[in-house]
Amino acid sequence: MEISYHPVCCFIFILLVVCIHSCCDGVVEAAEAASTSDQRRTYIVHVHSNSVMSHRQWHQSFLPVNSSQGLLFSYKHAMSGFAAMLTEEEVEALSKKDGFLHAHPSKDYKLHTTHSPNFLGLKRPPIEGSNNNIWRDTFSYGNGVIIGILDTGISSTHPSFDDSGMSPPPEKWKGSCEPPIICNNKIIGARSFIFNSSISSNASEISMDENGHGTHTASTAAGRFVDDASVLGSAKGTASGIAPNAHLAIYKVCEKSSCPTASILAGMDKAMEDGVDVISLSLGSLEESLYNDPVSIASFKAITKGIFVSASAGNRGPRLSTLGNTSPWIFTVGASTIDRKILAVVKLSNGNTFQGESAYQPTDFNSKSFFPLVYPESNTDIYSPYCENVTTLKTVGVERKIVLCNAGIVSREEAGSNVQKAGGVAMIWLPPSRYGFRTSANADVFPTSGVNYEDGYKILNQYYNNPNLTATIEFSGTQIGRDYPAPTVASFSSRGPSKVTPGFVKPDIIGPGVNILAAWPYPVGAFNVSPAFNIISGTSMSCPHLSGVAALLKSAHPEWSPASIKSAIITTSYWNNNDLNSIVDQFDRRPASFNVMGSGHVNPIKANNPGLVYDITEPNEKYYLPYLCGLGYSDMNVSIFTGKKSMCSDVKTTIDGVDLNYPSVVVALGKFNNYSRSFSRVVTNVAGLTNYYYYNLTVSPPHGVIVNIEPTSLEFTSNTGRQLRFTVSVSFDAKSRGYASPLEEYGYFAWISMDKQIIVTSPIIVTKEGNFYIG
Ligand SMILES: *[C@@H]1O[C@H](CO)[C@@H](O)[C@H](O)[C@H]1NC(C)=O
Ligand SMILES: *[C@@H]1O[C@H](CO)[C@@H](O)[C@H](O)[C@H]1NC(C)=O
Ligand SMILES: *[C@@H]1O[C@H](CO)[C@@H](O)[C@H](O)[C@H]1NC(C)=O
Ligand SMILES: *[C@@H]1O[C@H](CO)[C@@H](O)[C@H](O)[C@H]1NC(C)=O
Ligand SMILES: *[C@@H]1O[C@H](CO)[C@@H](O)[C@H](O)[C@H]1NC(C)=O
Ligand SMILES: *[C@@H]1O[C@H](CO)[C@@H](O)[C@H](O)[C@H]1NC(C)=O
Ligand SMILES: *[C@@H]1O[C@H](CO)[C@@H](O)[C@H](O)[C@H]1NC(C)=O
Ligand SMILES: *[C@@H]1O[C@H](CO)[C@@H](O)[C@H](O)[C@H]1NC(C)=O
């Protein structure tokens, strides 16, 4: 899988996936720029809710009486308002009507396994019927839970969506399947919300997941067990999603790699109506004020129905503050690597070797013979090192040589195919610097080694110093284990801090998102194997892993709220890799800060027994509304969320992000608060009184900071009930010299059970006057 940050290079389906979350800015701007007054565009119109008429009638009343264009979508649950094709004059006119709040053009958001369940500690029993399999026995493989996937549709006939042995959907389920998809007990709903009439009239579009993204994400969350799954024979094993017995409801809201916000809202609206338990959104845009973010607005509504919303963080790493989907009511998922490599080792005649990767493992490649290397530079074609032109490659003379090709203009597949056409024997793919130490195992069409940036740089250097250098590639197949320290934080994974929602750590979590094998609608790469699987990367891939984990937890603990599930996953996450060293950033191999890895890496087994959770039981009006007011939003801005005339002045106390009962903490200290801040938290005991009623505190403050917590132990008795409150005071240590602190430093507090089996950990980041410096 190639990561590309330019839409132009997202040529082949595989490429789309990773850049999918990342190349939306240009699109949004372009869409907003192209407008003339008589042109119709899709607008999203926010209005007050109305209890007298049906929502459709009420929304219709805003449209011009004799308009040829009706409502595109009349939203009932996701927000108060509708989508329609309107001219600027019509928008102007309807904005004068009573009940109007705000109108804005629909934007385009971008779409952002054999082994990954095992890596998460989820192992299928070798023999059905054997004991002690928590995946099956506790989590029931996600039985009974409904995951809504908002994506590019689905290839429903893939064996990953076979329903044999599955129970029918729960009674509350209201969804259905649009022909030609026929619902079974796995896929219990399938609908398209692509509104372009030339497309939506053709219902068969929904089955046509032409992109592959939606099929991949759905099978990652809840694909069934499929034996002998592999891509081109690599990464062979039994493929399955994280919650193989969960039901899937498919909402097609993206066409190609583009997801109109009007469609996303319509998909979420229907998902809420149908009765899903989890919404999985592998799409987004760079964060902006929450009232301008339809995903934030609709998710705000979804949590009131007890729906867990998990969304990808974005693929704009390694730069900081590149997140999307950062609302406190959304679970924001970054991407990590797993301990699997599909090796294509570059060997140079000077004895140096470099571990590259490729999912294409040709058996007829002679790795005993060494071939001359060539970096195709041409005076007449400045793009020649990108292997973008067969004619140039021929002119340069690549025949019988191993060709070094730069990423950046054409896809890896296209470059490989060009080299092949020009007579080369193999390709070494040189990624850009932002890859850092990342390698990718693509379904290549031609013998290829995808090395990391550092290694590519070294190979090029040695080639320049020794024109006689020869090379070969050894295809050593799939390797799993501790030789490959994992997890690391994917170099592309978007990082915090959030610029719009301070107060808690974002991303919330990291989970597998690099070189993930999952179902694909059609064969890929050089071989025509069926059923088809593909290996791709992105936070688009990590998000459905976490949606699956949420489904497992929901299946084991149907009574847990979305906030409890989130808390359980966060407080039990871990910070060390399989080598027992700190999880590092794949970009620079330095220990990953909380801004990079979020609160930690998901551990589903531990999340099942979190001991204490930071739950939220207050209604939005009393809780998140004061928070929105605390962000400095206007009355109009908060009305967008409530559909009512809402006044921040009515809300007695505003809440800062740090005052939310969040399981992670970001505190800003400055002159404005005398370099000190106190806040409280409430924990709910979900382990019961028998074994886990007593917790002792441990605190590890960030450097130069004092953290005081009262009380220092929690004892749950029948008198105290299940909930206890504690207070946290954070201040700068006057005795400490300066505030500078190594980025690697982890501050945290944790509640530890008497038998030390349960550790409820909350990471702390302290910032000075809003500048993030510790974490
Ligand atoms: C709308 O259509 C009706 C019936 O076709 C017509 O009588 C009326 O004048 C039209 N109104 C406007 C504002 O064009
Ligand atoms: C609808 O789809 C057609 C064909 O793909 C395209 O030409 C047209 O611009 C689309 N219209 C809108 C409103 O997106
Ligand atoms: C729907 O699309 C398919 C494939 O693109 C086409 O064969 C079929 O005729 C279309 N059906 C309708 C009703 O437009
Ligand atoms: C490749 O280069 C040749 C010679 O410069 C040029 O004629 C041709 O158009 C190029 N092909 C492509 C696909 O750019
Ligand atoms: C490369 O090979 C040529 C011919 O065998 C030889 O003359 C030359 O010294 C070699 N260069 C290096 C840097 O080894
Ligand atoms: C948010 O509030 C600001 C200030 O009142 C206003 O300019 C802006 O239009 C509002 N946006 C929305 C979507 O409510
Ligand atoms: C900060 O500390 C000073 C001196 O102790 C005190 O006078 C002032 O009221 C404090 N300000 C705040 C915001 O607590
Ligand atoms: C908790 O801390 C108290 C005070 O330090 C200590 O006496 C007690 O043994 C601790 N309990 C456990 C279970 O560690």
PDB file of N, CA and C and ligand atoms in Angstrom, residues 85 196 198-199, ligand 2:
ATOM      1  N   MET A  85     -30.907  20.864  -3.416  1.00  0.00           N
ATOM      2  CA  MET A  85     -30.171  21.564  -4.465  1.00  0.00           C
ATOM      3  C   MET A  85     -30.776  22.965  -4.589  1.00  0.00           C
ATOM      4  N   ASN A 196     -26.368  11.823  -6.307  1.00  0.00           N
ATOM      5  CA  ASN A 196     -26.363  12.161  -7.718  1.00  0.00           C
ATOM      6  C   ASN A 196     -27.392  11.283  -8.421  1.00  0.00           C
ATOM      7  N   SER A 198     -28.151  10.529 -11.308  1.00  0.00           N
ATOM      8  CA  SER A 198     -27.747   9.618 -12.377  1.00  0.00           C
ATOM      9  C   SER A 198     -27.171   8.342 -11.777  1.00  0.00           C
ATOM     10  N   ILE A 199     -26.858   8.379 -10.493  1.00  0.00           N
ATOM     11  CA  ILE A 199     -26.264   7.208  -9.864  1.00  0.00           C
ATOM     12  C   ILE A 199     -27.247   6.534  -8.926  1.00  0.00           C
TER      13      ILE A 199
HETATM   14  C1  LIG B   2     -23.660  13.387 -11.409  1.00  0.00           C
HETATM   15  O1  LIG B   2     -22.920  12.395 -12.083  1.00  0.00           O
HETATM   16  C2  LIG B   2     -22.588  12.737 -13.403  1.00  0.00           C
HETATM   17  C3  LIG B   2     -21.905  11.525 -14.017  1.00  0.00           C
HETATM   18  O2  LIG B   2     -20.993  10.957 -13.130  1.00  0.00           O
HETATM   19  C4  LIG B   2     -21.705  13.977 -13.375  1.00  0.00           C
HETATM   20  O3  LIG B   2     -21.381  14.365 -14.693  1.00  0.00           O
HETATM   21  C5  LIG B   2     -22.455  15.113 -12.683  1.00  0.00           C
HETATM   22  O4  LIG B   2     -21.629  16.248 -12.566  1.00  0.00           O
HETATM   23  C6  LIG B   2     -22.914  14.682 -11.304  1.00  0.00           C
HETATM   24  N1  LIG B   2     -23.756  15.706 -10.712  1.00  0.00           N
HETATM   25  C7  LIG B   2     -23.599  16.148  -9.458  1.00  0.00           C
HETATM   26  C8  LIG B   2     -24.573  17.162  -9.015  1.00  0.00           C
HETATM   27  O5  LIG B   2     -22.738  15.740  -8.716  1.00  0.00           O
END
